[in-house]
Short mmCIF file of C-alpha atoms in Angstrom, two decimals:
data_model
loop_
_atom_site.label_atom_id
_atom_site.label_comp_id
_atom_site.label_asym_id
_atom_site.label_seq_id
_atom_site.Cartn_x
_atom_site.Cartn_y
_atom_site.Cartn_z
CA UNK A 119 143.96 -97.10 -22.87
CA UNK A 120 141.92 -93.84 -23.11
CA UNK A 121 145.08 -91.19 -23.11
CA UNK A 122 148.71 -91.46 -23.67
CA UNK A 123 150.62 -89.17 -21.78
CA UNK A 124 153.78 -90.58 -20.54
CA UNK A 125 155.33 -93.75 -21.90
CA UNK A 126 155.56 -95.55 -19.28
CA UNK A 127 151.31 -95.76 -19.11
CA UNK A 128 151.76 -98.31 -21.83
CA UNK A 129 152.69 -101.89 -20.67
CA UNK A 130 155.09 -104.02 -22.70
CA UNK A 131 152.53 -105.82 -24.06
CA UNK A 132 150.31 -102.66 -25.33
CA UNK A 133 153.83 -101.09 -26.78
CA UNK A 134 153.86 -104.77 -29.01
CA UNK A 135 150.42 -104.48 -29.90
CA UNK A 136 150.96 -101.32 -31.12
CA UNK A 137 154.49 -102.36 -33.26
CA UNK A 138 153.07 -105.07 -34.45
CA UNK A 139 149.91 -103.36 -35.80
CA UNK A 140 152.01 -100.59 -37.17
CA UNK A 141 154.35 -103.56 -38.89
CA UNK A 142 151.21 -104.67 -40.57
CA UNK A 143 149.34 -101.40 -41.52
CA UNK A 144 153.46 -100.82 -43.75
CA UNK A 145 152.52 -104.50 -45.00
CA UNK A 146 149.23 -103.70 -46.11
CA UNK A 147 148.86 -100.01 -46.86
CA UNK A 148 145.14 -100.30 -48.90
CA UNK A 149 143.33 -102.04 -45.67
CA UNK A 150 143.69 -99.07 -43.76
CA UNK A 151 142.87 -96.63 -46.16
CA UNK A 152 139.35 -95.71 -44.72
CA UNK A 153 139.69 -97.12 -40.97
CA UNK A 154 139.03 -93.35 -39.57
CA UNK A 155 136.57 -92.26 -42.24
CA UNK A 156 134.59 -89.79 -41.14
CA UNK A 157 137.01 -89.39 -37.85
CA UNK A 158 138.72 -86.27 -36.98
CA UNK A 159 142.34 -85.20 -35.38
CA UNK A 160 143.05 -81.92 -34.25
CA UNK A 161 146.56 -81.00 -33.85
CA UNK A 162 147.06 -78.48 -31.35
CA UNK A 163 150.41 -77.43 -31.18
CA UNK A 164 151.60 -74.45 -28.69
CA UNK A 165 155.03 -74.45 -29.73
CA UNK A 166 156.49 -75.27 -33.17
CA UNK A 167 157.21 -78.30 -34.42
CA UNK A 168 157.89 -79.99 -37.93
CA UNK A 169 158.48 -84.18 -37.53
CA UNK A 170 155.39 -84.89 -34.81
CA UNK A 171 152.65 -82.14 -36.30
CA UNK A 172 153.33 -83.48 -39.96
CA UNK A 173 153.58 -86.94 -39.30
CA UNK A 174 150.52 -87.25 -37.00
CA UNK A 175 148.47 -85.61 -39.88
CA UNK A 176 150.00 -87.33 -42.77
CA UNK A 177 148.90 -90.66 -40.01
CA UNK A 178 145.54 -89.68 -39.95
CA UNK A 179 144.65 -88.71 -43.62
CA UNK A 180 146.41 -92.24 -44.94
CA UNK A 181 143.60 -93.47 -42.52
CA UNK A 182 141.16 -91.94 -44.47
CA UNK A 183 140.64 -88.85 -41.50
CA UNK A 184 140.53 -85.02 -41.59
CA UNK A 185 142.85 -83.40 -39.74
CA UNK A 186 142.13 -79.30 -38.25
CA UNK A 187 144.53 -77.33 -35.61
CA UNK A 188 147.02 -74.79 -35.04
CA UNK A 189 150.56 -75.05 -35.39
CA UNK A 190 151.47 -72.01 -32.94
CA UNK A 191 150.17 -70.85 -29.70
CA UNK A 192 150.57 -67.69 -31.71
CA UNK A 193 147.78 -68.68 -34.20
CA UNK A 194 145.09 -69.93 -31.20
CA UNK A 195 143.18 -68.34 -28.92
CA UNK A 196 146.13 -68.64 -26.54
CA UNK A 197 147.28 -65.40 -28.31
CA UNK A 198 144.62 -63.62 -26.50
CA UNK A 199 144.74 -65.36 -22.73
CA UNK A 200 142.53 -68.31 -23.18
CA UNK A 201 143.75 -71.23 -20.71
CA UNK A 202 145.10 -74.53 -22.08
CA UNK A 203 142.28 -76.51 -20.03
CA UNK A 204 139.92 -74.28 -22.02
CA UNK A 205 140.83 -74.60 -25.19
CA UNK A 206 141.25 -78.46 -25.41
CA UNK A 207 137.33 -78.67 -24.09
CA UNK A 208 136.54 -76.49 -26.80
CA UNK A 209 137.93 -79.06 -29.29
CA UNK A 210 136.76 -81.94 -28.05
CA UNK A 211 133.61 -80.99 -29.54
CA UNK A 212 135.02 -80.64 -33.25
CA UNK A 213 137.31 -83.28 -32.80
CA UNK A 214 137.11 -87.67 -31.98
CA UNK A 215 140.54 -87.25 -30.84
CA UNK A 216 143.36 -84.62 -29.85
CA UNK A 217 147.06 -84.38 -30.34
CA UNK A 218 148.47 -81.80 -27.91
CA UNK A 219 152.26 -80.13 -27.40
CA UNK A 220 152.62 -77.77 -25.03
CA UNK A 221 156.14 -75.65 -23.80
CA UNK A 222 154.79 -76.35 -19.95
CA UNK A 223 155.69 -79.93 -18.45
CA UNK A 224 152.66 -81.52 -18.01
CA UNK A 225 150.25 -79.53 -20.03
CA UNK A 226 148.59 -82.66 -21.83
CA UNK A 227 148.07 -84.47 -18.22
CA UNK A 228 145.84 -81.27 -16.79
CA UNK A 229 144.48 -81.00 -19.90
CA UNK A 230 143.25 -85.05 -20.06
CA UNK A 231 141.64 -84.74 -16.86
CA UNK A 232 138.17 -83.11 -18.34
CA UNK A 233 138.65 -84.55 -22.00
CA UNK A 234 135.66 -86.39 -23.55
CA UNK A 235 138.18 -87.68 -26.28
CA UNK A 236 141.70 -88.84 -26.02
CA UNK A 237 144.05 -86.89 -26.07
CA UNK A 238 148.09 -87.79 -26.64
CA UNK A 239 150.94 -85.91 -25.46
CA UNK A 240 153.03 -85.25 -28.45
CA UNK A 241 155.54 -83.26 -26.48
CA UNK A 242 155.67 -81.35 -23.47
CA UNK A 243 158.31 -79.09 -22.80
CA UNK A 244 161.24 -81.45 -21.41
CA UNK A 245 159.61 -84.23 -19.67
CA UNK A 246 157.50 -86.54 -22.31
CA UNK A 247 157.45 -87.34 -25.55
CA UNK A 248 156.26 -90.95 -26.24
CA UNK A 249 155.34 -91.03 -29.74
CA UNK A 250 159.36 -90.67 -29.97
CA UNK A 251 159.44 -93.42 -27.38
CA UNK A 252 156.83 -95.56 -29.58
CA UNK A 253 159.40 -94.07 -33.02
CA UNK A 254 162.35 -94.98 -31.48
CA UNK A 255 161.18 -98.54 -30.26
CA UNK A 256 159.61 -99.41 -34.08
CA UNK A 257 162.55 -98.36 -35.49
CA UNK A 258 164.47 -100.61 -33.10
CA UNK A 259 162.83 -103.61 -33.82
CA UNK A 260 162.75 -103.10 -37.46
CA UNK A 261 166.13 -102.69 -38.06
CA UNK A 262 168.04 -105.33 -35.28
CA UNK A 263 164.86 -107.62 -35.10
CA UNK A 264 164.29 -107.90 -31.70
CA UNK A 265 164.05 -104.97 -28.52
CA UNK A 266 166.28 -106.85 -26.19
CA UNK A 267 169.81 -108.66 -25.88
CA UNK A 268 171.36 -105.30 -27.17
CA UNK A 269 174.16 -102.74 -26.23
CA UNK A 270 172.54 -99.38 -26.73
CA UNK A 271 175.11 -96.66 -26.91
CA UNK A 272 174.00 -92.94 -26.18
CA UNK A 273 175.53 -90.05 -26.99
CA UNK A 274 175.30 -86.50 -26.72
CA UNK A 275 172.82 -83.78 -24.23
CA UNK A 276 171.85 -86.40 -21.79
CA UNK A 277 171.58 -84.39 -19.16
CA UNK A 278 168.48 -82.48 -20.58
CA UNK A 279 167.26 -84.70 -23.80
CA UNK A 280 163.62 -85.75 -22.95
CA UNK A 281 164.13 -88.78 -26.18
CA UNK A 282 166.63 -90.31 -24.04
CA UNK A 283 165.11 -90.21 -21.04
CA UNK A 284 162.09 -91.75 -22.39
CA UNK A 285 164.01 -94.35 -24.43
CA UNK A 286 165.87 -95.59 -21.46
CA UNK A 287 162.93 -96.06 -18.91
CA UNK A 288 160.78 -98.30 -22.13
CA UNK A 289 164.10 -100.07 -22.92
CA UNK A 290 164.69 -101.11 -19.30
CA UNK A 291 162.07 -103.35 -19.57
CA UNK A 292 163.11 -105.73 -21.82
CA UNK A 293 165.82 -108.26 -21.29
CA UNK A 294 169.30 -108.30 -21.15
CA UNK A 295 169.94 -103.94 -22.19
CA UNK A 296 173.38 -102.83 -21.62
CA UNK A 297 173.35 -99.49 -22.22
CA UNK A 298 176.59 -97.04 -22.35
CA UNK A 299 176.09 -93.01 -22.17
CA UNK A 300 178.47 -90.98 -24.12
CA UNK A 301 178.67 -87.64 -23.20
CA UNK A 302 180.96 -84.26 -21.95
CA UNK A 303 181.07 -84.31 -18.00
CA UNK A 304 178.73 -81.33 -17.96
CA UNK A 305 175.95 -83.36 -20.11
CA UNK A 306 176.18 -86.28 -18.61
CA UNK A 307 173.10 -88.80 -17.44
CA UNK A 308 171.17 -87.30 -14.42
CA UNK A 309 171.88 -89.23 -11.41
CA UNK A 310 167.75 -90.03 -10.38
CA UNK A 311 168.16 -91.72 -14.15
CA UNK A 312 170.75 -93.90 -12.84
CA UNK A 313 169.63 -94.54 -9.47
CA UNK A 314 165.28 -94.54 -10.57
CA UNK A 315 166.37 -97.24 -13.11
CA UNK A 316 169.73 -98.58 -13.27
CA UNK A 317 170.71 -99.12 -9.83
CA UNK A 318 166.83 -99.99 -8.78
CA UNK A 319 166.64 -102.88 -11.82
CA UNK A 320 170.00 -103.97 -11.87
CA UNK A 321 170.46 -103.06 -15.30
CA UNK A 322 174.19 -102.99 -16.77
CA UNK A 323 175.84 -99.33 -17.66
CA UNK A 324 178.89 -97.45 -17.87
CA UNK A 325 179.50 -93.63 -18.87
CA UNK A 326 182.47 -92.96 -20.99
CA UNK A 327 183.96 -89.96 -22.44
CA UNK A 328 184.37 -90.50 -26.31
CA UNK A 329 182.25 -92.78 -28.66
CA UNK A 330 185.49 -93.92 -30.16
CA UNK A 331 186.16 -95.78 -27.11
CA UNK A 332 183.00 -98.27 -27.07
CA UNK A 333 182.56 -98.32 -31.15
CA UNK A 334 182.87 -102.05 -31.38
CA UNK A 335 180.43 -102.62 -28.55
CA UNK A 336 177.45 -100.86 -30.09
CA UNK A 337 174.33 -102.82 -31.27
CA UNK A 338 172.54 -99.06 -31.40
CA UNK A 339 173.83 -96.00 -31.78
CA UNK A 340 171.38 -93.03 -30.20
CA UNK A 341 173.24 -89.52 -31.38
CA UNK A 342 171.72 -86.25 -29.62
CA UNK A 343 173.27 -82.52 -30.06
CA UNK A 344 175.69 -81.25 -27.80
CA UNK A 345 174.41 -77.79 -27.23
CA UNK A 346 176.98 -74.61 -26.80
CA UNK A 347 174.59 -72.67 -24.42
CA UNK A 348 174.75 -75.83 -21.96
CA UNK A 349 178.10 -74.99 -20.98
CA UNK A 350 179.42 -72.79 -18.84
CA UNK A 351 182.21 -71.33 -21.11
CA UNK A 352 183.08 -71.65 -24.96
CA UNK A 353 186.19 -72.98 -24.19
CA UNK A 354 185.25 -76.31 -22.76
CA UNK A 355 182.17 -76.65 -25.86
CA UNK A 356 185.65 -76.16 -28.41
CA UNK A 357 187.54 -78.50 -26.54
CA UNK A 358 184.58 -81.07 -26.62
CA UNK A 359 182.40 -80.54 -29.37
CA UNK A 360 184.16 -82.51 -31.85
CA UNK A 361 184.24 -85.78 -29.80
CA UNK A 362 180.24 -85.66 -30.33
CA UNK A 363 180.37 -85.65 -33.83
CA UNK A 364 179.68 -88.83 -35.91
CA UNK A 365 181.92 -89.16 -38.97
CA UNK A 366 183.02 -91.82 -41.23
CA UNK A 367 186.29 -92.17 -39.48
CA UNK A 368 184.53 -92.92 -35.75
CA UNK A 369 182.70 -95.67 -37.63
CA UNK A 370 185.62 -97.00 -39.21
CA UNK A 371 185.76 -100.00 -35.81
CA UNK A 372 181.62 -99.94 -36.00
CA UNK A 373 179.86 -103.01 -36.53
CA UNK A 374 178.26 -103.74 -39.90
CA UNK A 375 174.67 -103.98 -38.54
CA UNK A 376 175.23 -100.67 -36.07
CA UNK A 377 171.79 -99.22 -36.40
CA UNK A 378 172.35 -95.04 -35.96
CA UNK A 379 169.50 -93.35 -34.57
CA UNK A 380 168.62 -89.35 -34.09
CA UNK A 381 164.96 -87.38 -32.71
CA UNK A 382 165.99 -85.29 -35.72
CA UNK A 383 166.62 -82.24 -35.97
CA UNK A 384 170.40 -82.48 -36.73
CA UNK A 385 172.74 -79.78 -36.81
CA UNK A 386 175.94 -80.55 -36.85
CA UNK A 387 176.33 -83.69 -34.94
CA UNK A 388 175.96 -86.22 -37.64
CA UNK A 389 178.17 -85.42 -40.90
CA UNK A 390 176.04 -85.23 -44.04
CA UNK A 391 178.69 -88.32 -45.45
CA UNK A 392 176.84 -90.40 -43.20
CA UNK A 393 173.84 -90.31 -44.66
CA UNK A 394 174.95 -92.93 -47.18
CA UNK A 395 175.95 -95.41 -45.01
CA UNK A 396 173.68 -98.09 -45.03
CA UNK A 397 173.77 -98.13 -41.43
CA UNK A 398 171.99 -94.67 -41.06
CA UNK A 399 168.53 -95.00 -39.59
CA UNK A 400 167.52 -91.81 -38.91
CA UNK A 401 165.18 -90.50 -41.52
CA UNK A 402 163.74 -94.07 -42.04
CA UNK A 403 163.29 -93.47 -37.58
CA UNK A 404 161.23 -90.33 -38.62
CA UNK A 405 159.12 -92.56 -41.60
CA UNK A 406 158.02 -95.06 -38.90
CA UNK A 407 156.76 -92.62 -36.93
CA UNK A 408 154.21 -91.84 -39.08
CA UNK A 409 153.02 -95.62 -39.11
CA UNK A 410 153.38 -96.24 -35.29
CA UNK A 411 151.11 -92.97 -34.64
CA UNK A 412 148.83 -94.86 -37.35
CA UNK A 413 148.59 -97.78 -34.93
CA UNK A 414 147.95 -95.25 -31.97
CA UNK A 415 145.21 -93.24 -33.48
CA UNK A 416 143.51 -96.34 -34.17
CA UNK A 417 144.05 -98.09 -31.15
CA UNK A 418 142.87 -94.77 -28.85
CA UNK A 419 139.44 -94.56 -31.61
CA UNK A 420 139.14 -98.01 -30.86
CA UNK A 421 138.54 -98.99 -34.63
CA UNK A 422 140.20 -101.83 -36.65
CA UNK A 423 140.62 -102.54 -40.43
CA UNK A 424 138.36 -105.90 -39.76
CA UNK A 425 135.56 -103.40 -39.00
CA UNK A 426 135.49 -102.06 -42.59
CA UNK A 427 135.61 -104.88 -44.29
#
């Protein structure tokens, strides 16, 4: 594995690897502490970004890296006309490894293609993000145990949300996913999703109107924002916004071990009284992120704790 780009470049059995390392490395903090001494990251990020450009640095200085970059295409060479492809062979000489997001779909892939060092996509524009997918899978397994026999409920912008996308194509590979889509008409799943992976692996589905509806069902609860400009006219967002909000009283039929899960960031879509529930996932979701893109650093440098011993 020299680059992650898409998700889907990662067989089942890497994605474990990598859980299960990341599992250990929250186990046993102080044997990873200098793993990527002497090892550097650079973060370049062309659009902004607070979760995935914090978290991958935080990742690599609790493994004892440095960490240099840009946070804005604004602050980088960019500014002045230099090309992506450029830049990213510029840093490969400061840097062992590169974390790139980019506003153009498929930014990191040209850019891999003359790298001397790995890079990984950490988002570009609306098409991959699979540290998310990696996130969202840890999180999974941490909190229900297991990543298949489950009824994965998601609700929201899934016409245009790159996080589900993602999530569905890793989750369709493990056994026995039922997975429910919760959405307005106009945000609904895109039909290549349900034909590319549904339909194609026989995997069990059904698209409903209101969360209320499938409550009891729900083994995992994925909530994305229901965006106002998506629609055609404010009327229809009034009429339908508040069906997409999670409150106390749509969790009222929920079962006790629901697991709620959001990309973050939240507006609106998940009342603040939620946050209590013991049920709410989300900002632990954002804290494993940090330790799965531990495990990926180090699998991508090719270095293990065993090595420093």
């Amino acid at each position: 594995m020299r680059h992650l780009i898409d998700p889907m470049d990662l067989s089942v059995e890497e994605i474990n690897h990598l859980l299960d390392l990341a599992d250990d490395i929250i186990l046993h903090k102080e044997k990873y502490q200098e793993v990527c001494k002497h090892k550097k990251l650079a973060t370049l990020f062309f659009e902004p970004s607070t979760r995935t450009r914090l978290s991958f640095e935080a990742a690599m200085m609790e493994l004892g890296g440095n960490v240099l970059g840009f946070s804005s295409a604004n602050s980088s060479s960019a500014a002045k006309g230099e090309s992506v492809s450029d830049t990213v062979r510029v840093v490969a000489g400061y840097a062992d490894i590169i974390a790139m997001r980019h506003p153009k779909e498929g930014a990191p892939y040209a850019a891999a293609r003359k790298l001397s060092v790995p890079i990984i996509n950490a988002g570009d524009g609306g098409h991959n993000h699979p540290t998310q997918t990696l996130t969202d899978l840890m999180t999974i397994r941490r909190e229900k145990g297991k990543l298949d026999n489950l009824t994965v409920g998601m609700c929201g912008d899934l016409k245009f949300g790159r996080t589900v996308h993602s999530l569905i194509k890793a989750m369709s590979r493990y056994e026995n996913i039922n997975f429910i889509m919760i959405s307005p008409e106009e945000l609904r799943l895109p039909d290549y999703i349900i034909k590319d992976v549904f339909e194609k692996k026989n995997i069990k589905y059904k698209e409903v109107r209101t969360m209320e509806e499938v409550m009891p069902e729900l083994d995992i609860l994925y909530m994305t924002r229901v965006q106002k400009e998506r629609f055609f006219n404010e009327a229809d967002y009034i009429r339908l916004k508040d069906s997409f909000i999670l409150d106390e009283r749509k969790l009222l039929d929920a079962k006790e071990d629901l697991c709620i899960m959001h990309p973050l960031p939240r507006v609106n879509e998940i009342s603040t009284k939620v946050d209590d529930d013991p049920r709410a996932c989300y900002f632990k979701q954002a804290l494993y992120g940090k330790y799965v893109r531990m495990a990926l650093i180090m699998t991508l440098l090719g270095v293990s704790a065993d090595e420093n011993r």
